[in-house]
Short mmCIF file of C-alpha atoms in Angstrom, two decimals:
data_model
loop_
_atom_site.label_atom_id
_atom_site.label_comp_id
_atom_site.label_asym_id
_atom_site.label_seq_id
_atom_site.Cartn_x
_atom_site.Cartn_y
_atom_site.Cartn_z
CA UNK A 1 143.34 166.43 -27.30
CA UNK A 2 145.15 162.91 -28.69
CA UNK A 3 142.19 160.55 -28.85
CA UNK A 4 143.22 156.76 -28.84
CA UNK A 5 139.74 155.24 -28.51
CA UNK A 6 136.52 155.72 -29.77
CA UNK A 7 133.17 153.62 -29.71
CA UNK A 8 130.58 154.31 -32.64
CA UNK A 9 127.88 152.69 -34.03
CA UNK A 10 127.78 151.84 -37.63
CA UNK A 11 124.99 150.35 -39.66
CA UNK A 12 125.35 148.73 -43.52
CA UNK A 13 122.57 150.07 -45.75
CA UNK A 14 119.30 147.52 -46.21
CA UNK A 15 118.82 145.85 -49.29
CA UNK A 16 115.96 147.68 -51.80
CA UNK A 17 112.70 145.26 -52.30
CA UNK A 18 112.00 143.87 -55.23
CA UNK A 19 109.30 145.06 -57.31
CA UNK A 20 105.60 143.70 -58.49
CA UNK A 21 104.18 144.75 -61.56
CA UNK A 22 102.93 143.59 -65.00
CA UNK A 23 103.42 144.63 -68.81
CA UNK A 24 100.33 147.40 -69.25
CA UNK A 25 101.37 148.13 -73.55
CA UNK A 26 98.91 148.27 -76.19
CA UNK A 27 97.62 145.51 -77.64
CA UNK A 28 99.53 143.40 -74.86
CA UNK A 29 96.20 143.18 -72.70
CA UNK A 30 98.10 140.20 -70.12
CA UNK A 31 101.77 141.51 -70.27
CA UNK A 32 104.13 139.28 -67.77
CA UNK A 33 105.76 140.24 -64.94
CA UNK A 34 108.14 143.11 -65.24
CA UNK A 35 109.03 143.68 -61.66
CA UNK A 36 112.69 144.97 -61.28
CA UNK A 37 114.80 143.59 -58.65
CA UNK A 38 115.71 145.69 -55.50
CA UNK A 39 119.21 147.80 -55.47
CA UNK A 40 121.92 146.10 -53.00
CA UNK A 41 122.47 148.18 -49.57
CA UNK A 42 125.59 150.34 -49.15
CA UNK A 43 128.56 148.75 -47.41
CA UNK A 44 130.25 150.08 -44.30
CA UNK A 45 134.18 150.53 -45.42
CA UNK A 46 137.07 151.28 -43.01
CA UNK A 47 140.23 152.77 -44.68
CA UNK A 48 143.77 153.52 -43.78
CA UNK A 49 144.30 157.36 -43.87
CA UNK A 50 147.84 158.18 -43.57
CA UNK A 51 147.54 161.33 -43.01
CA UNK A 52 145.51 160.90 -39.42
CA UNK A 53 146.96 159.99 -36.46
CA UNK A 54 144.16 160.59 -33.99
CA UNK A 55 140.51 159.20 -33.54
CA UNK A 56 139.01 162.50 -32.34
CA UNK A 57 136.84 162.99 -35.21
CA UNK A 58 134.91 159.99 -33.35
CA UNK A 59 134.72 161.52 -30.26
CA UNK A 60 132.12 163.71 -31.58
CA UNK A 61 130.22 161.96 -34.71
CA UNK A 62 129.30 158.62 -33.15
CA UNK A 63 126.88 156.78 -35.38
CA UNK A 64 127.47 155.77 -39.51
CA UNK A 65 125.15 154.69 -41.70
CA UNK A 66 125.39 153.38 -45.38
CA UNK A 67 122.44 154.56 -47.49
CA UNK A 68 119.59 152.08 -48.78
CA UNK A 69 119.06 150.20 -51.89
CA UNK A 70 116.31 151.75 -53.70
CA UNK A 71 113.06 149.23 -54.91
CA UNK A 72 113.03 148.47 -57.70
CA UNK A 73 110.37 149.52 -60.61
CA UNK A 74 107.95 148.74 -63.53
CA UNK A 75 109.33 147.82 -66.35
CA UNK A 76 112.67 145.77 -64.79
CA UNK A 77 113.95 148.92 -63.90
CA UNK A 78 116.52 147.83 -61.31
CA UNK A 79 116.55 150.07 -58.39
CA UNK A 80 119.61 152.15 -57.59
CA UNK A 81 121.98 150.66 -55.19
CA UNK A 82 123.00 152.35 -52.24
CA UNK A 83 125.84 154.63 -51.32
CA UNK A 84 128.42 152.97 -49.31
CA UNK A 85 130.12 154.71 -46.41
CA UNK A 86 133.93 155.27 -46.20
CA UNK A 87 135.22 155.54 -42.66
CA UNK A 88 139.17 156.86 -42.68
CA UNK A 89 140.86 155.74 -39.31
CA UNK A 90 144.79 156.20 -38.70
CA UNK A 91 147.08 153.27 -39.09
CA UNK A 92 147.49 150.99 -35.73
CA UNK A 93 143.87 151.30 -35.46
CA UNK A 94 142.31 147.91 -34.10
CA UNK A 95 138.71 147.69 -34.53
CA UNK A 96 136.49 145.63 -31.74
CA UNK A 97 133.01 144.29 -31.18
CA UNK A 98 132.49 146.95 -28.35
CA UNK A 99 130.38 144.18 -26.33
CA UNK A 100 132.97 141.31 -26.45
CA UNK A 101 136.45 143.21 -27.30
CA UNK A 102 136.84 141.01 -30.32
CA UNK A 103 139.12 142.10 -32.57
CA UNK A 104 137.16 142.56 -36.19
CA UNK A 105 139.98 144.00 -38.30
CA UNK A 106 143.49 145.29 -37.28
CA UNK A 107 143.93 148.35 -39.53
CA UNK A 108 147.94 147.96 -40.23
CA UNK A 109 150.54 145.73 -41.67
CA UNK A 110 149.18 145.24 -45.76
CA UNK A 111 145.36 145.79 -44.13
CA UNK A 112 144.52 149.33 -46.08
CA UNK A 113 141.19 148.91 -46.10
CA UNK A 114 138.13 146.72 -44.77
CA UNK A 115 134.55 146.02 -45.97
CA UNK A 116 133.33 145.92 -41.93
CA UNK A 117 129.27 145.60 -43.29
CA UNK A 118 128.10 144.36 -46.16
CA UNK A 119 125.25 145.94 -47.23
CA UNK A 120 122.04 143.89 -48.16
CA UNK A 121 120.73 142.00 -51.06
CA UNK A 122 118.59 143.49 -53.05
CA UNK A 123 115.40 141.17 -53.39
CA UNK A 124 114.23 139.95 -56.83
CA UNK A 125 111.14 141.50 -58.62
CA UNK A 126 108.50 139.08 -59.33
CA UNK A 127 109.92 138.66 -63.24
CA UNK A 128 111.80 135.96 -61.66
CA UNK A 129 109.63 134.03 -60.20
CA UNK A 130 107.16 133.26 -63.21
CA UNK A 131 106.32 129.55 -64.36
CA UNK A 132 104.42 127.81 -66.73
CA UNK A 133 101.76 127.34 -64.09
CA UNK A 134 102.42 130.62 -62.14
CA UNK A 135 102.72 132.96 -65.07
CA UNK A 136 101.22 136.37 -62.99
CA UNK A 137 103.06 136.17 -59.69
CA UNK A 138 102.31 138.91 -57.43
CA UNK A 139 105.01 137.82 -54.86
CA UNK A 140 108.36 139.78 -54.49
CA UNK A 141 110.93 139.20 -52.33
CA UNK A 142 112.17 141.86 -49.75
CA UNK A 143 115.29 143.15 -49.90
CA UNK A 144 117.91 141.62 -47.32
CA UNK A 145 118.07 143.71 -44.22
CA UNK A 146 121.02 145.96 -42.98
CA UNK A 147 123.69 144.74 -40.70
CA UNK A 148 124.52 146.77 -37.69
CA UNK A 149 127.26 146.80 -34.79
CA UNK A 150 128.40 148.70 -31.85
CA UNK A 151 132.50 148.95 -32.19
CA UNK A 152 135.07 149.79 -30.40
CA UNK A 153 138.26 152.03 -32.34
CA UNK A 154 141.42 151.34 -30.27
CA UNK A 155 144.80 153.57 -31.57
CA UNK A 156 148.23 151.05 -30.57
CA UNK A 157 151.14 153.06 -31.42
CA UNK A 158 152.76 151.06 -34.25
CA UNK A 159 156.71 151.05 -33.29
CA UNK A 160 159.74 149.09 -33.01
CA UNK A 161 160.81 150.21 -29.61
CA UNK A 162 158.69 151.47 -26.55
CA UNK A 163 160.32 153.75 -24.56
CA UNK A 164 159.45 152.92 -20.83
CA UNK A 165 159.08 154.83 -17.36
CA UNK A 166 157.99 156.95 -14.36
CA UNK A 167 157.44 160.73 -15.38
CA UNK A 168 160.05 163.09 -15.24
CA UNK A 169 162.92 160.56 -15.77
CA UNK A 170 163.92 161.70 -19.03
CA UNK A 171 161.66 159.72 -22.24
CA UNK A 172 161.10 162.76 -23.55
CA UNK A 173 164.40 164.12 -23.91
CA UNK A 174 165.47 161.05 -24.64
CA UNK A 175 163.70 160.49 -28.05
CA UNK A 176 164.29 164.35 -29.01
CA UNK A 177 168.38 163.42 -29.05
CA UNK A 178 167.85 160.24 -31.27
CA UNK A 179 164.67 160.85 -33.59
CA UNK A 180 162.99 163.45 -35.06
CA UNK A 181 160.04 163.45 -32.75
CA UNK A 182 159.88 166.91 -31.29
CA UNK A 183 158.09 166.26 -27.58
CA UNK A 184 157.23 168.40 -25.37
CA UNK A 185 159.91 169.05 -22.32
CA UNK A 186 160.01 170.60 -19.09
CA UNK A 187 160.09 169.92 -15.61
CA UNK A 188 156.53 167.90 -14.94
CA UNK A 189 155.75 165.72 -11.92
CA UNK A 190 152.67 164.63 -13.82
CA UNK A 191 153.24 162.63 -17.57
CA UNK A 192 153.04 163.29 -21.33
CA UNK A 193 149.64 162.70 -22.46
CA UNK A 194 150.43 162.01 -26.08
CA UNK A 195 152.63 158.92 -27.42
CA UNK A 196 155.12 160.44 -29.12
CA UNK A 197 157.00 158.81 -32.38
CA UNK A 198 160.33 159.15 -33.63
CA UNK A 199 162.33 157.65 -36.45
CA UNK A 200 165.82 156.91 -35.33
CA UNK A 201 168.56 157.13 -37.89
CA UNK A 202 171.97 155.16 -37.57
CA UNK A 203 174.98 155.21 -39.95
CA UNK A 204 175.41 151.83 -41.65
CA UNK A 205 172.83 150.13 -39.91
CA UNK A 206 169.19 150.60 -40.05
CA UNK A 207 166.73 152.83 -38.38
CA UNK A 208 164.01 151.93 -36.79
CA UNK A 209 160.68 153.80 -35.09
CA UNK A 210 160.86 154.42 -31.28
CA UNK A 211 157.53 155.76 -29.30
CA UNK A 212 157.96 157.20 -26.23
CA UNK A 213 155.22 155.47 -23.96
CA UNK A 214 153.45 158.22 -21.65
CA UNK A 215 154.35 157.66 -17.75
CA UNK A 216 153.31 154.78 -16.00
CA UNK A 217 152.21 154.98 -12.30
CA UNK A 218 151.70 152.21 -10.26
CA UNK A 219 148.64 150.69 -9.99
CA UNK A 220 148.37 151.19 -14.38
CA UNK A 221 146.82 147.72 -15.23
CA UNK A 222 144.12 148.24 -12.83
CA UNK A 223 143.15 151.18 -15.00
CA UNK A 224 144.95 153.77 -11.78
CA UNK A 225 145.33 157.16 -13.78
CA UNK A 226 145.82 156.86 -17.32
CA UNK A 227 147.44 153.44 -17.35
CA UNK A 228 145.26 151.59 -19.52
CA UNK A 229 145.17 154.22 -21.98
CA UNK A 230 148.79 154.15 -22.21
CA UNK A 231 149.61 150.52 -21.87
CA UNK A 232 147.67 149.77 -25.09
CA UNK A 233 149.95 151.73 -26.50
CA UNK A 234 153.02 149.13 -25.79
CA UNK A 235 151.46 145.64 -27.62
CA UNK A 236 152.98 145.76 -31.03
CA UNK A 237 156.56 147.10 -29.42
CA UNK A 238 159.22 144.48 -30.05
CA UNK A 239 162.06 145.85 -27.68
CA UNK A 240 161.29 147.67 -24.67
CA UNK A 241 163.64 150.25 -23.08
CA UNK A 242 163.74 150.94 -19.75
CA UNK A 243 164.81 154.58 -18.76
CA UNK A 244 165.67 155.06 -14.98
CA UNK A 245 167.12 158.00 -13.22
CA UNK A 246 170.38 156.38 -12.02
CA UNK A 247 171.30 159.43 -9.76
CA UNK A 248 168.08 159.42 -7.93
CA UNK A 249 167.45 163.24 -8.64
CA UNK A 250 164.18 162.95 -7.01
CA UNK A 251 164.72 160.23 -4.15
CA UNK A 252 163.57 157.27 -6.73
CA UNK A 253 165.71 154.23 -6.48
CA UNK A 254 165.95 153.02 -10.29
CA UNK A 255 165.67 148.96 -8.96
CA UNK A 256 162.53 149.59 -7.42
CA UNK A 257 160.93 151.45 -10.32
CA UNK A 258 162.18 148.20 -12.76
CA UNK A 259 160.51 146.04 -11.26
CA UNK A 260 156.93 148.17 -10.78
CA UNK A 261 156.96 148.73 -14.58
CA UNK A 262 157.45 145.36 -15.12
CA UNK A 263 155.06 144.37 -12.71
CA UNK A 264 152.69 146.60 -14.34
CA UNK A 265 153.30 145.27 -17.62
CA UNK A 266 152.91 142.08 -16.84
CA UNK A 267 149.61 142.79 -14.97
CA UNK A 268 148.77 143.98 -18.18
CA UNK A 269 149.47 141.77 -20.75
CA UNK A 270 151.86 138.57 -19.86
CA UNK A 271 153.50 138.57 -23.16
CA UNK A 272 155.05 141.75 -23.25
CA UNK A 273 156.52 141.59 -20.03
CA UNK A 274 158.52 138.62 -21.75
CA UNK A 275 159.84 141.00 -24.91
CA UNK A 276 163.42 141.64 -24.96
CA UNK A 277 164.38 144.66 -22.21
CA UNK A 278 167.13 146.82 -21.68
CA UNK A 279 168.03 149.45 -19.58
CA UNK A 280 168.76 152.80 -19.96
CA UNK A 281 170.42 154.42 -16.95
CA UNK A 282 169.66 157.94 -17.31
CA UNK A 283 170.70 160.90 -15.85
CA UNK A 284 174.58 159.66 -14.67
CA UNK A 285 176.36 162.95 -15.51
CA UNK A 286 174.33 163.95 -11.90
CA UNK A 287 175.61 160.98 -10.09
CA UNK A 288 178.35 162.61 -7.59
CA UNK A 289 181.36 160.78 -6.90
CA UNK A 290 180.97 161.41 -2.85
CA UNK A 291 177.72 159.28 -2.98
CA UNK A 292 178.31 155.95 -0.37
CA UNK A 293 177.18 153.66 -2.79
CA UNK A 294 177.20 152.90 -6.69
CA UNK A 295 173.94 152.92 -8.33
CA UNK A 296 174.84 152.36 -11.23
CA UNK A 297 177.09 149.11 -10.36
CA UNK A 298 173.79 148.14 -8.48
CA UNK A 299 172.01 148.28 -11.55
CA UNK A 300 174.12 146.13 -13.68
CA UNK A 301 174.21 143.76 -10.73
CA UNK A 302 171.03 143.45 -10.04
CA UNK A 303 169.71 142.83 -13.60
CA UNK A 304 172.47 142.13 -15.81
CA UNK A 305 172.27 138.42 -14.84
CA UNK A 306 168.82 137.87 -15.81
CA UNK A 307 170.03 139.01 -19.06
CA UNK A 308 168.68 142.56 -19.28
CA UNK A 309 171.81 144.83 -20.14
CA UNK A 310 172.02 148.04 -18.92
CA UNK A 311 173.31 151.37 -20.76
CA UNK A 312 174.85 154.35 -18.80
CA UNK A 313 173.59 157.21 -20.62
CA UNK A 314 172.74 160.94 -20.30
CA UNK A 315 169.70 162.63 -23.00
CA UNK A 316 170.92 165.54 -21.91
CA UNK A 317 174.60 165.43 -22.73
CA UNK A 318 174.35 162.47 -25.21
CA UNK A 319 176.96 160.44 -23.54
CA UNK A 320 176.06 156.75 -24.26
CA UNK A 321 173.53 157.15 -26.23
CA UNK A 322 175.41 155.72 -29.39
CA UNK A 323 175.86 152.76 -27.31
CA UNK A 324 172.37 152.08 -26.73
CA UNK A 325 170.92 152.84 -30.03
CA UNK A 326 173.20 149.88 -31.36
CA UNK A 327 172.64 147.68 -29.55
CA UNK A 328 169.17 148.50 -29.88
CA UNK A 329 169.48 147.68 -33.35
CA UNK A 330 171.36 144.53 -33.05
CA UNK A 331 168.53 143.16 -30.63
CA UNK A 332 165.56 144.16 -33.42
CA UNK A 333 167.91 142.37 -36.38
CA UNK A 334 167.84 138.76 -34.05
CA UNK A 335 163.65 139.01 -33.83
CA UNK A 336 161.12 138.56 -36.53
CA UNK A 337 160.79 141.25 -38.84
CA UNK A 338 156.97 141.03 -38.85
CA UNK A 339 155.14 143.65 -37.55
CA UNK A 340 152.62 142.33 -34.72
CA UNK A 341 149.01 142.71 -36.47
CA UNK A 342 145.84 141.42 -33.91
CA UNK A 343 144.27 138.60 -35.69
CA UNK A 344 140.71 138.31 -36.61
CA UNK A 345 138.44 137.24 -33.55
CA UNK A 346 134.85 138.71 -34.47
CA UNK A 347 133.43 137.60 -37.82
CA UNK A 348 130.41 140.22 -38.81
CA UNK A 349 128.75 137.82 -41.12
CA UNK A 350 129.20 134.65 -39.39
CA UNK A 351 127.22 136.58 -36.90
CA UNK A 352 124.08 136.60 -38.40
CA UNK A 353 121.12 134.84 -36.88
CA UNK A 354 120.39 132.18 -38.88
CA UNK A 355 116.32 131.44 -39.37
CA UNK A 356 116.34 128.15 -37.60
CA UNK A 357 118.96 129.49 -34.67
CA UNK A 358 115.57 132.36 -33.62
CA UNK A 359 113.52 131.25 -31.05
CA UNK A 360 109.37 131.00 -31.45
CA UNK A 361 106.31 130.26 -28.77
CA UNK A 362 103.27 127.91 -29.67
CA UNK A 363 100.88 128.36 -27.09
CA UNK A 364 96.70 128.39 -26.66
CA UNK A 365 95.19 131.43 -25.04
CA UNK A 366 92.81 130.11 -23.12
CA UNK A 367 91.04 133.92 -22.60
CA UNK A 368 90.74 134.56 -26.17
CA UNK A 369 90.08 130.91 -27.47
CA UNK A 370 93.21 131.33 -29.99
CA UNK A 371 96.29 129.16 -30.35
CA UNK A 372 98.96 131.85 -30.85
CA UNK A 373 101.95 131.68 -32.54
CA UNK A 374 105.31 134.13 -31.96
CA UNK A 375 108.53 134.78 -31.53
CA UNK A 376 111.52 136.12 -33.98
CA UNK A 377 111.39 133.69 -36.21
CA UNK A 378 107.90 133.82 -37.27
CA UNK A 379 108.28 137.54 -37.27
CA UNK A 380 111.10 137.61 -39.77
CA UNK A 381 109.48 134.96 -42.40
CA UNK A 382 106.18 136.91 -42.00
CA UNK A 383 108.40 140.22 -43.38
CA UNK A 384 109.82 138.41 -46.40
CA UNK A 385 106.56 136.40 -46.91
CA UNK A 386 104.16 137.85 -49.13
CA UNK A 387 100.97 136.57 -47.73
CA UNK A 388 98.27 138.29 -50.30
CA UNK A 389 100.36 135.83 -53.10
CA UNK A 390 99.09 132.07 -53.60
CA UNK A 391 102.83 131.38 -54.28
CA UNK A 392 103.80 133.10 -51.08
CA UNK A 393 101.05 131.76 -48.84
CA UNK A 394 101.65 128.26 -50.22
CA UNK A 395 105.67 128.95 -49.07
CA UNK A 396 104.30 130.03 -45.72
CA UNK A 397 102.56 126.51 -45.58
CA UNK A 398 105.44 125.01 -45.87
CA UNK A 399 108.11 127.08 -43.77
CA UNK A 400 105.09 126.39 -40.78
CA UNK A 401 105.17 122.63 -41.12
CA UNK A 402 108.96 122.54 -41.71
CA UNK A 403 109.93 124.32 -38.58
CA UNK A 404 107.25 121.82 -36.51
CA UNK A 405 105.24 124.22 -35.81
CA UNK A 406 102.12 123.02 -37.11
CA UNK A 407 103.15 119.81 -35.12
CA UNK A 408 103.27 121.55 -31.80
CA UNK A 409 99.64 122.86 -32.95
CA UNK A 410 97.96 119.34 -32.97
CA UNK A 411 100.04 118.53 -29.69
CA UNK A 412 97.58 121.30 -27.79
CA UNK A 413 95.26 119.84 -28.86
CA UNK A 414 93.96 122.55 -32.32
CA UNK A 415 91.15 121.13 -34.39
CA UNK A 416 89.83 122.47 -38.15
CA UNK A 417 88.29 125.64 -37.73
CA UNK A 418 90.43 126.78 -34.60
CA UNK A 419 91.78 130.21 -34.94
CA UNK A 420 95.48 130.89 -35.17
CA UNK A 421 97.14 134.45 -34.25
CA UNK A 422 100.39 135.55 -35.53
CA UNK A 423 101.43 138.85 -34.82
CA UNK A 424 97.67 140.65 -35.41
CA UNK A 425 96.99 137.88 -38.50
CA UNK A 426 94.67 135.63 -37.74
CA UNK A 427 94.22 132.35 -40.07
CA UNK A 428 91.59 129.92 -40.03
CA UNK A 429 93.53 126.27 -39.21
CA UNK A 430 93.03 123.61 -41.70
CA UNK A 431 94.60 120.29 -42.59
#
């Protein structure tokens, strides 16, 4: 099955804590610290593999995780960092924040590959935090926690030209005369289900890569059938071609199905509707010359003054297709030569919850005769606060009074020898 979208979760590994210990040698009876500092967390990597062009391994392994920084040890042993994770994705894969559809990283162009998570810090041992007047410190700090996000793989076929149109009006054959794609054919009512890719080769003039865009059905932008699976498919095209079946094999009339594609395109996504068109008028070696009206003179009449040209061709026979490939090429050499990449939306470390951005409560619980204090903030300082530590209850202290939150305590009214609870501590409140 051709899988163009994928959502997985993937988490960065979390940074190792640092260590607390002292010098224990003989004849050194009050060694310093020698606590080693905490290996950093594994990163989460995404890299081009050239040799994929699915995202069905996704389908069925869904969550990633980079390994842990190890603690570190006596001695200043540093602990071992952790083992990053490489994630290989095909290239024209755009990577989202599932929840917003941001675009993190667009996996083409010069982008190979992508640190998506960056793996924690690894927190000092207490070596480092020695001083003339704090010369035994029993405070380390923790190691910096793992970052973690929901995302959202999305496959867009990276070509020059998108090959548009109902089923069975000839894509496929179409791209099997000019490329080297080698598509599936037959007589189906219902459409391709894989975006094929062909590289078009033209004496004295250069190729360029054509993808024959599966069916689209009216009703397509509004997610009908398949059609946002497919339209995705059409965002970094440059030129689209129409194909049509001129002669009306079926009872289609080629104006009508114009102007649903485009109106399905444009449902879509405004700006592609607005890329440079032309038409390929299929299937005229079937147009009979007892038929009361011209449809391909209709064609060129109908759409030939707003600019879109269109080719007389047959895939079958080859007649015009020269023609079209061409011109084609002449219409790709007046546009920019840049290949559409999705810019950067979504910033993974920018999204980090900053201490002071967490919310906290202050409140007095009237039932237990405690003032009580929570919320995320105060849970996250109490995990990198070493409490048992003078040094680290001393930096509590502070981070309380700081934040106002020994402020909002006088406002209810505390007094000295009031309890305070904070997540099953309980302190004894003193000025």
């Amino acid at each position: 099955m051709f899988a163009d979208r994928a959502t997985i979760y993937v988490k960065s590994g979390k940074g190792g804590d640092g260590h607390v210990s002292f010098r224990r040698e003989k004849y050194v009876p009050n060694g310093g610290p020698d606590g080693g500092d905490g290996g950093h967390g594994g990163d989460v990597i995404f890299r081009v593999d050239e040799g994929m062009n699915t995202l069905a391994d996704y389908r069925h392994v869904r969550k990633y995780k980079a390994e842990d920084g190890e603690t570190g040890g006596k001695r200043n042993c540093h602990g071992k960092n952790g083992q990053s994770i490489v994630l290989k994705v095909p290239s024209g894969t755009v990577i989202k924040e599932a929840e917003t559809g941001k675009v993190i990283a667009d996996m083409s162009g010069d982008t190979r590959e992508v640190v998506l998570l960056k793996g924690g810090r690894g927190g000092n041992g207490n070596q480092h935090y020695a001083t003339s007047t704090m010369q035994a410190p029993k405070y380390a700090q923790p190691g910096q926690p793992a970052q973690e996000l929901t995302l959202l793989l999305e496959l867009k076929v990276i070509a020059d030209v998108g090959l548009v149109g109902f089923p069975n009006v000839g894509k496929s054959t179409l791209l099997s005369r000019v490329s080297n794609a080698q598509p599936k054919i037959a007589n189906y009512h219902f459409t391709t289900l894989t975006p094929n890719l062909g590289v078009v080769d033209l004496e004295d003039a250069r190729g360029f890569v054509i993808a024959d865009i599966p069916g689209l059905i009216e009703g397509a932008s509004q997610g009908a059938g398949l059609g946002h699976e497919f339209l995705r498919h059409i965002e970094r095209t440059k030129v689209i071609i129409h194909i049509v079946d001129a002669a009306g094999t079926e009872g289609r009339d080629p104006i009508a199905d114009i102007y649903a594609i485009n109106k399905e395109l444009e449902s879509y996504n405004a700006d592609i509707s607005k890329r440079p068109q032309v038409i390929a008028a299929n299937k005229i070696d079937a147009i009979y010359s007892a038929q009361d009206s011209d449809p391909l003179a209709a064609l060129k009449a109908e759409f030939e003054p707003k600019g879109i040209p269109v080719y007389p061709i047959s895939a079958i026979s080859g007649q015009g297709l020269k023609e079209l490939l061409y011109h084609v090429r002449e219409m790709l050499d007046g546009l920019d030569q840049e290949p559409i990449v999705f810019a950067q939306e979504y910033f993974p470390e920018e999204e980090r919850i900053s201490d002071r951005d967490m919310p906290y409560t202050v409140v007095y619980d009237q039932d237990a005769d405690e003032y009580v204090v929570e919320g995320p903030r105060i849970e996250k300082m109490l995990g990198y606060t070493n409490l048992e530590s003078e040094k680290g209850f001393t930096f509590f202290q502070n981070f309380l009074r700081d934040n106002g939150i020994l402020q909002e305590l006088e406002q209810l009214g505390i007094e000295e020898g009031d309890t305070v609870r904070m997540y099953g501590l309980s302190f004894d409140y003193y000025k």
